Amino acid sequence: GMPIVVRGNYVHDNGRGEGAIFFEVSNNGLIYNNVLARNRARGIYIAASDNSRVYNNTVYATAERAGIEVAGMPRSGATLYNNVIRNNIISHGTSAYDLYFAAPGTSIGGNQSNYNLIYRSGAIVLRQGNSTYNNLAAWKAATGHDANSRSGDPLYVGPSQGVMGLAVNSGSPAANWGLNLVATVKDDYRKLLRPLG
């Protein structure tokens, strides 16, 4: 059927225990071109859901749990299959994790992440199940996630304190880079056509 679409939102400054986008016990979500700034619990949470695509979001300064999390299991009658995380910027977090995945297992599998830019001052924090990694090389080797992802400061243009439509300058590791998803994501948050370069 038709996807459940969450796009073009600016969600910011949610308080303790609250996240920006929470997609729970559902399927076929298409979550893209959202700017999520300074939310406490999570930027994007895919919980006990299947076949969701999380594309081209900017997740800035998450404070508690995770920038992007794919988990929420075990859950009676629910599964966590084939969720895809692509082309996101996860940056400046102080949360426990930048990116978190439930470990593959009973009712959990086929979840994948790639072409993301992940940054925080100090070492990034990536977790799958009970294992935590502080650099992309170790994460890639252990999990198979993020083979083409990068770690580096996104170099936002202008004020970078969670302003709507955070853009990166031409020297950013995210500029003119990522997987071409134009069949699904034709433009960006500011309605500029992709790809630009």
PDB file of C-alpha atoms in Angstrom:
ATOM      1  CA  GLY A   1       0.000   0.000   0.000  1.00  0.00           C
ATOM      2  CA  MET A   2       0.867   3.637   0.152  1.00  0.00           C
ATOM      3  CA  PRO A   3       3.646   4.603   2.584  1.00  0.00           C
ATOM      4  CA  ILE A   4       3.032   6.585   5.742  1.00  0.00           C
ATOM      5  CA  VAL A   5       4.963   9.776   4.910  1.00  0.00           C
ATOM      6  CA  VAL A   6       6.603  12.078   7.467  1.00  0.00           C
ATOM      7  CA  ARG A   7       8.493  14.816   5.595  1.00  0.00           C
ATOM      8  CA  GLY A   8       9.493  18.458   5.693  1.00  0.00           C
ATOM      9  CA  ASN A   9       9.058  18.959   9.439  1.00  0.00           C
ATOM     10  CA  TYR A  10      11.083  21.111  11.804  1.00  0.00           C
ATOM     11  CA  VAL A  11      10.787  19.480  15.241  1.00  0.00           C
ATOM     12  CA  HIS A  12      12.838  21.079  17.968  1.00  0.00           C
ATOM     13  CA  ASP A  13      13.373  21.460  21.710  1.00  0.00           C
ATOM     14  CA  ASN A  14      11.162  18.606  22.918  1.00  0.00           C
ATOM     15  CA  GLY A  15      11.716  18.126  26.638  1.00  0.00           C
ATOM     16  CA  ARG A  16      12.872  15.306  28.877  1.00  0.00           C
ATOM     17  CA  GLY A  17      11.916  11.843  27.657  1.00  0.00           C
ATOM     18  CA  GLU A  18      10.451  13.167  24.406  1.00  0.00           C
ATOM     19  CA  GLY A  19      11.637  12.601  20.869  1.00  0.00           C
ATOM     20  CA  ALA A  20      11.005  14.247  17.522  1.00  0.00           C
ATOM     21  CA  ILE A  21       9.653  11.447  15.271  1.00  0.00           C
ATOM     22  CA  PHE A  22       8.320   8.235  16.810  1.00  0.00           C
ATOM     23  CA  PHE A  23       7.182   5.543  14.341  1.00  0.00           C
ATOM     24  CA  GLU A  24       5.843   2.600  16.339  1.00  0.00           C
ATOM     25  CA  VAL A  25       4.253  -0.801  15.595  1.00  0.00           C
ATOM     26  CA  SER A  26       3.588   0.029  11.970  1.00  0.00           C
ATOM     27  CA  ASN A  27       5.122  -0.526   8.552  1.00  0.00           C
ATOM     28  CA  ASN A  28       6.036   1.144   5.283  1.00  0.00           C
ATOM     29  CA  GLY A  29       7.108   4.465   6.781  1.00  0.00           C
ATOM     30  CA  LEU A  30       8.848   7.008   4.566  1.00  0.00           C
ATOM     31  CA  ILE A  31      10.534   9.569   6.793  1.00  0.00           C
ATOM     32  CA  TYR A  32      12.605  12.153   4.946  1.00  0.00           C
ATOM     33  CA  ASN A  33      13.745  15.796   4.712  1.00  0.00           C
ATOM     34  CA  ASN A  34      13.049  16.517   8.383  1.00  0.00           C
ATOM     35  CA  VAL A  35      15.160  18.851  10.514  1.00  0.00           C
ATOM     36  CA  LEU A  36      15.184  17.646  14.119  1.00  0.00           C
ATOM     37  CA  ALA A  37      17.035  19.887  16.533  1.00  0.00           C
ATOM     38  CA  ARG A  38      17.789  19.750  20.250  1.00  0.00           C
ATOM     39  CA  ASN A  39      15.227  17.070  21.090  1.00  0.00           C
ATOM     40  CA  ARG A  40      15.864  15.230  24.313  1.00  0.00           C
ATOM     41  CA  ALA A  41      15.131  11.485  23.977  1.00  0.00           C
ATOM     42  CA  ARG A  42      15.580  10.737  20.271  1.00  0.00           C
ATOM     43  CA  GLY A  43      15.650  12.338  16.853  1.00  0.00           C
ATOM     44  CA  ILE A  44      13.984   9.430  15.015  1.00  0.00           C
ATOM     45  CA  TYR A  45      12.748   6.234  16.652  1.00  0.00           C
ATOM     46  CA  ILE A  46      11.650   3.286  14.507  1.00  0.00           C
ATOM     47  CA  ALA A  47      10.066   0.980  17.096  1.00  0.00           C
ATOM     48  CA  ALA A  48       8.797  -2.551  16.391  1.00  0.00           C
ATOM     49  CA  SER A  49       8.055  -1.602  12.761  1.00  0.00           C
ATOM     50  CA  ASP A  50       8.903  -3.021   9.347  1.00  0.00           C
ATOM     51  CA  ASN A  51       9.942  -1.767   5.894  1.00  0.00           C
ATOM     52  CA  SER A  52      10.500   1.859   6.852  1.00  0.00           C
ATOM     53  CA  ARG A  53      12.858   4.196   5.035  1.00  0.00           C
ATOM     54  CA  VAL A  54      14.602   7.010   6.903  1.00  0.00           C
ATOM     55  CA  TYR A  55      16.228   9.229   4.252  1.00  0.00           C
ATOM     56  CA  ASN A  56      17.940  12.634   4.150  1.00  0.00           C
ATOM     57  CA  ASN A  57      17.102  13.877   7.655  1.00  0.00           C
ATOM     58  CA  THR A  58      19.192  16.274   9.737  1.00  0.00           C
ATOM     59  CA  VAL A  59      19.320  15.200  13.381  1.00  0.00           C
ATOM     60  CA  TYR A  60      21.034  17.882  15.451  1.00  0.00           C
ATOM     61  CA  ALA A  61      22.022  17.893  19.157  1.00  0.00           C
ATOM     62  CA  THR A  62      19.949  15.029  20.569  1.00  0.00           C
ATOM     63  CA  ALA A  63      20.499  14.880  24.325  1.00  0.00           C
ATOM     64  CA  GLU A  64      19.346  11.607  25.914  1.00  0.00           C
ATOM     65  CA  ARG A  65      18.927   8.260  24.140  1.00  0.00           C
ATOM     66  CA  ALA A  66      19.876   8.245  20.436  1.00  0.00           C
ATOM     67  CA  GLY A  67      19.996  10.407  17.323  1.00  0.00           C
ATOM     68  CA  ILE A  68      18.384   7.588  15.303  1.00  0.00           C
ATOM     69  CA  GLU A  69      17.224   4.342  16.913  1.00  0.00           C
ATOM     70  CA  VAL A  70      15.840   1.176  15.313  1.00  0.00           C
ATOM     71  CA  ALA A  71      14.602  -1.016  18.172  1.00  0.00           C
ATOM     72  CA  GLY A  72      11.518  -1.290  20.406  1.00  0.00           C
ATOM     73  CA  MET A  73      11.652  -5.072  20.665  1.00  0.00           C
ATOM     74  CA  PRO A  74      10.601  -7.557  21.889  1.00  0.00           C
ATOM     75  CA  ARG A  75       6.974  -6.588  21.385  1.00  0.00           C
ATOM     76  CA  SER A  76       4.137  -9.093  21.285  1.00  0.00           C
ATOM     77  CA  GLY A  77       2.964  -9.643  17.717  1.00  0.00           C
ATOM     78  CA  ALA A  78       5.414  -7.101  16.271  1.00  0.00           C
ATOM     79  CA  THR A  79       8.581  -7.453  14.203  1.00  0.00           C
ATOM     80  CA  LEU A  80      11.527  -5.219  13.270  1.00  0.00           C
ATOM     81  CA  TYR A  81      12.412  -6.116   9.685  1.00  0.00           C
ATOM     82  CA  ASN A  82      13.972  -4.352   6.692  1.00  0.00           C
ATOM     83  CA  ASN A  83      14.203  -0.772   7.959  1.00  0.00           C
ATOM     84  CA  VAL A  84      16.686   1.314   5.933  1.00  0.00           C
ATOM     85  CA  ILE A  85      18.589   4.367   7.239  1.00  0.00           C
ATOM     86  CA  ARG A  86      20.252   6.420   4.420  1.00  0.00           C
ATOM     87  CA  ASN A  87      21.733   9.876   3.758  1.00  0.00           C
ATOM     88  CA  ASN A  88      21.137  11.320   7.232  1.00  0.00           C
ATOM     89  CA  ILE A  89      23.275  13.801   9.126  1.00  0.00           C
ATOM     90  CA  ILE A  90      23.422  12.908  12.827  1.00  0.00           C
ATOM     91  CA  SER A  91      25.477  15.564  14.569  1.00  0.00           C
ATOM     92  CA  HIS A  92      26.403  17.399  17.750  1.00  0.00           C
ATOM     93  CA  GLY A  93      24.613  14.902  19.990  1.00  0.00           C
ATOM     94  CA  THR A  94      25.281  14.390  23.675  1.00  0.00           C
ATOM     95  CA  SER A  95      22.875  11.425  23.800  1.00  0.00           C
ATOM     96  CA  ALA A  96      23.959   7.939  24.861  1.00  0.00           C
ATOM     97  CA  TYR A  97      24.204   6.910  21.180  1.00  0.00           C
ATOM     98  CA  ASP A  98      24.337   8.594  17.807  1.00  0.00           C
ATOM     99  CA  LEU A  99      22.927   5.505  16.093  1.00  0.00           C
ATOM    100  CA  TYR A 100      21.373   2.466  17.796  1.00  0.00           C
ATOM    101  CA  PHE A 101      20.126  -0.825  16.347  1.00  0.00           C
ATOM    102  CA  ALA A 102      18.529  -3.769  18.105  1.00  0.00           C
ATOM    103  CA  ALA A 103      20.653  -6.880  17.547  1.00  0.00           C
ATOM    104  CA  PRO A 104      19.447  -9.251  14.813  1.00  0.00           C
ATOM    105  CA  GLY A 105      17.526 -12.185  16.269  1.00  0.00           C
ATOM    106  CA  THR A 106      14.009 -13.437  16.838  1.00  0.00           C
ATOM    107  CA  SER A 107      11.651 -11.163  14.850  1.00  0.00           C
ATOM    108  CA  ILE A 108      14.540  -8.742  14.091  1.00  0.00           C
ATOM    109  CA  GLY A 109      16.499  -8.697  10.829  1.00  0.00           C
ATOM    110  CA  GLY A 110      17.365  -7.050   7.540  1.00  0.00           C
ATOM    111  CA  ASN A 111      17.778  -3.590   9.095  1.00  0.00           C
ATOM    112  CA  GLN A 112      20.505  -1.538   7.450  1.00  0.00           C
ATOM    113  CA  SER A 113      22.282   1.783   7.578  1.00  0.00           C
ATOM    114  CA  ASN A 114      24.570   3.491   5.051  1.00  0.00           C
ATOM    115  CA  TYR A 115      25.640   6.824   3.516  1.00  0.00           C
ATOM    116  CA  ASN A 116      25.158   8.748   6.767  1.00  0.00           C
ATOM    117  CA  LEU A 117      27.352  11.502   8.184  1.00  0.00           C
ATOM    118  CA  ILE A 118      27.834  11.034  11.924  1.00  0.00           C
ATOM    119  CA  TYR A 119      29.594  13.573  14.141  1.00  0.00           C
ATOM    120  CA  ARG A 120      29.951  14.675  17.731  1.00  0.00           C
ATOM    121  CA  SER A 121      32.718  16.451  19.568  1.00  0.00           C
ATOM    122  CA  GLY A 122      34.734  13.567  20.927  1.00  0.00           C
ATOM    123  CA  ALA A 123      34.200   9.987  19.759  1.00  0.00           C
ATOM    124  CA  ILE A 124      30.946   9.003  18.043  1.00  0.00           C
ATOM    125  CA  VAL A 125      28.872   6.331  19.813  1.00  0.00           C
ATOM    126  CA  LEU A 126      27.277   3.556  17.747  1.00  0.00           C
ATOM    127  CA  ARG A 127      25.493   0.588  19.320  1.00  0.00           C
ATOM    128  CA  GLN A 128      23.968  -2.660  18.138  1.00  0.00           C
ATOM    129  CA  GLY A 129      22.441  -4.863  20.815  1.00  0.00           C
ATOM    130  CA  ASN A 130      24.860  -4.889  23.743  1.00  0.00           C
ATOM    131  CA  SER A 131      27.936  -3.852  21.754  1.00  0.00           C
ATOM    132  CA  THR A 132      29.141  -0.248  21.498  1.00  0.00           C
ATOM    133  CA  TYR A 133      31.616   1.167  18.964  1.00  0.00           C
ATOM    134  CA  ASN A 134      33.387   4.532  18.999  1.00  0.00           C
ATOM    135  CA  ASN A 135      34.511   4.710  15.387  1.00  0.00           C
ATOM    136  CA  LEU A 136      33.092   3.838  12.002  1.00  0.00           C
ATOM    137  CA  ALA A 137      35.801   1.305  11.117  1.00  0.00           C
ATOM    138  CA  ALA A 138      35.021  -0.914  14.121  1.00  0.00           C
ATOM    139  CA  TRP A 139      31.256  -0.484  13.599  1.00  0.00           C
ATOM    140  CA  LYS A 140      31.482  -1.406   9.900  1.00  0.00           C
ATOM    141  CA  ALA A 141      33.622  -4.464  10.593  1.00  0.00           C
ATOM    142  CA  ALA A 142      31.402  -5.789  13.384  1.00  0.00           C
ATOM    143  CA  THR A 143      27.916  -4.991  12.045  1.00  0.00           C
ATOM    144  CA  GLY A 144      28.145  -4.505   8.277  1.00  0.00           C
ATOM    145  CA  HIS A 145      26.334  -1.165   8.685  1.00  0.00           C
ATOM    146  CA  ASP A 146      27.515   2.128   7.193  1.00  0.00           C
ATOM    147  CA  ALA A 147      30.071   0.804   4.684  1.00  0.00           C
ATOM    148  CA  ASN A 148      29.994   4.173   2.876  1.00  0.00           C
ATOM    149  CA  SER A 149      29.178   6.445   5.809  1.00  0.00           C
ATOM    150  CA  ARG A 150      31.461   9.209   7.028  1.00  0.00           C
ATOM    151  CA  SER A 151      32.370  10.821  10.291  1.00  0.00           C
ATOM    152  CA  GLY A 152      33.154  14.543  10.352  1.00  0.00           C
ATOM    153  CA  ASP A 153      31.814  17.969  11.211  1.00  0.00           C
ATOM    154  CA  PRO A 154      28.944  18.788   8.810  1.00  0.00           C
ATOM    155  CA  LEU A 155      30.037  22.460   8.768  1.00  0.00           C
ATOM    156  CA  TYR A 156      26.614  24.059   8.919  1.00  0.00           C
ATOM    157  CA  VAL A 157      26.143  27.433   7.257  1.00  0.00           C
ATOM    158  CA  GLY A 158      25.291  30.363   9.518  1.00  0.00           C
ATOM    159  CA  PRO A 159      23.905  29.861  13.010  1.00  0.00           C
ATOM    160  CA  SER A 160      24.093  26.165  13.832  1.00  0.00           C
ATOM    161  CA  GLN A 161      21.942  26.227  16.934  1.00  0.00           C
ATOM    162  CA  GLY A 162      19.078  24.235  15.455  1.00  0.00           C
ATOM    163  CA  VAL A 163      17.785  26.805  12.997  1.00  0.00           C
ATOM    164  CA  MET A 164      15.194  25.531  10.509  1.00  0.00           C
ATOM    165  CA  GLY A 165      16.701  24.090   7.346  1.00  0.00           C
ATOM    166  CA  LEU A 166      20.250  23.621   8.571  1.00  0.00           C
ATOM    167  CA  ALA A 167      22.386  23.733   5.428  1.00  0.00           C
ATOM    168  CA  VAL A 168      26.027  22.734   5.005  1.00  0.00           C
ATOM    169  CA  ASN A 169      28.743  24.707   3.270  1.00  0.00           C
ATOM    170  CA  SER A 170      30.555  23.496   0.156  1.00  0.00           C
ATOM    171  CA  GLY A 171      33.470  22.130   2.223  1.00  0.00           C
ATOM    172  CA  SER A 172      31.233  19.845   4.281  1.00  0.00           C
ATOM    173  CA  PRO A 173      31.799  16.075   4.101  1.00  0.00           C
ATOM    174  CA  ALA A 174      28.047  15.886   3.356  1.00  0.00           C
ATOM    175  CA  ALA A 175      28.117  18.318   0.398  1.00  0.00           C
ATOM    176  CA  ASN A 176      27.411  16.719  -2.987  1.00  0.00           C
ATOM    177  CA  TRP A 177      27.759  13.266  -1.455  1.00  0.00           C
ATOM    178  CA  GLY A 178      25.486  10.381  -0.530  1.00  0.00           C
ATOM    179  CA  LEU A 179      23.351   7.871  -2.338  1.00  0.00           C
ATOM    180  CA  ASN A 180      21.190   9.262  -5.154  1.00  0.00           C
ATOM    181  CA  LEU A 181      17.638   8.600  -3.945  1.00  0.00           C
ATOM    182  CA  VAL A 182      15.998  11.076  -6.336  1.00  0.00           C
ATOM    183  CA  ALA A 183      13.309   8.546  -7.292  1.00  0.00           C
ATOM    184  CA  THR A 184      12.019   8.926  -3.723  1.00  0.00           C
ATOM    185  CA  VAL A 185      13.533  12.191  -2.456  1.00  0.00           C
ATOM    186  CA  LYS A 186      13.353  14.691  -5.325  1.00  0.00           C
ATOM    187  CA  ASP A 187      14.262  17.845  -3.369  1.00  0.00           C
ATOM    188  CA  ASP A 188      15.568  18.901   0.024  1.00  0.00           C
ATOM    189  CA  TYR A 189      13.984  20.529   3.078  1.00  0.00           C
ATOM    190  CA  ARG A 190      14.270  23.955   1.411  1.00  0.00           C
ATOM    191  CA  LYS A 191      12.675  22.606  -1.833  1.00  0.00           C
ATOM    192  CA  LEU A 192      15.951  22.716  -3.784  1.00  0.00           C
ATOM    193  CA  LEU A 193      16.130  19.892  -6.317  1.00  0.00           C
ATOM    194  CA  ARG A 194      18.451  16.967  -5.638  1.00  0.00           C
ATOM    195  CA  PRO A 195      21.148  16.261  -6.593  1.00  0.00           C
ATOM    196  CA  LEU A 196      22.707  19.715  -6.554  1.00  0.00           C
ATOM    197  CA  GLY A 197      26.223  18.631  -7.485  1.00  0.00           C
TER     198      GLY A 197
END
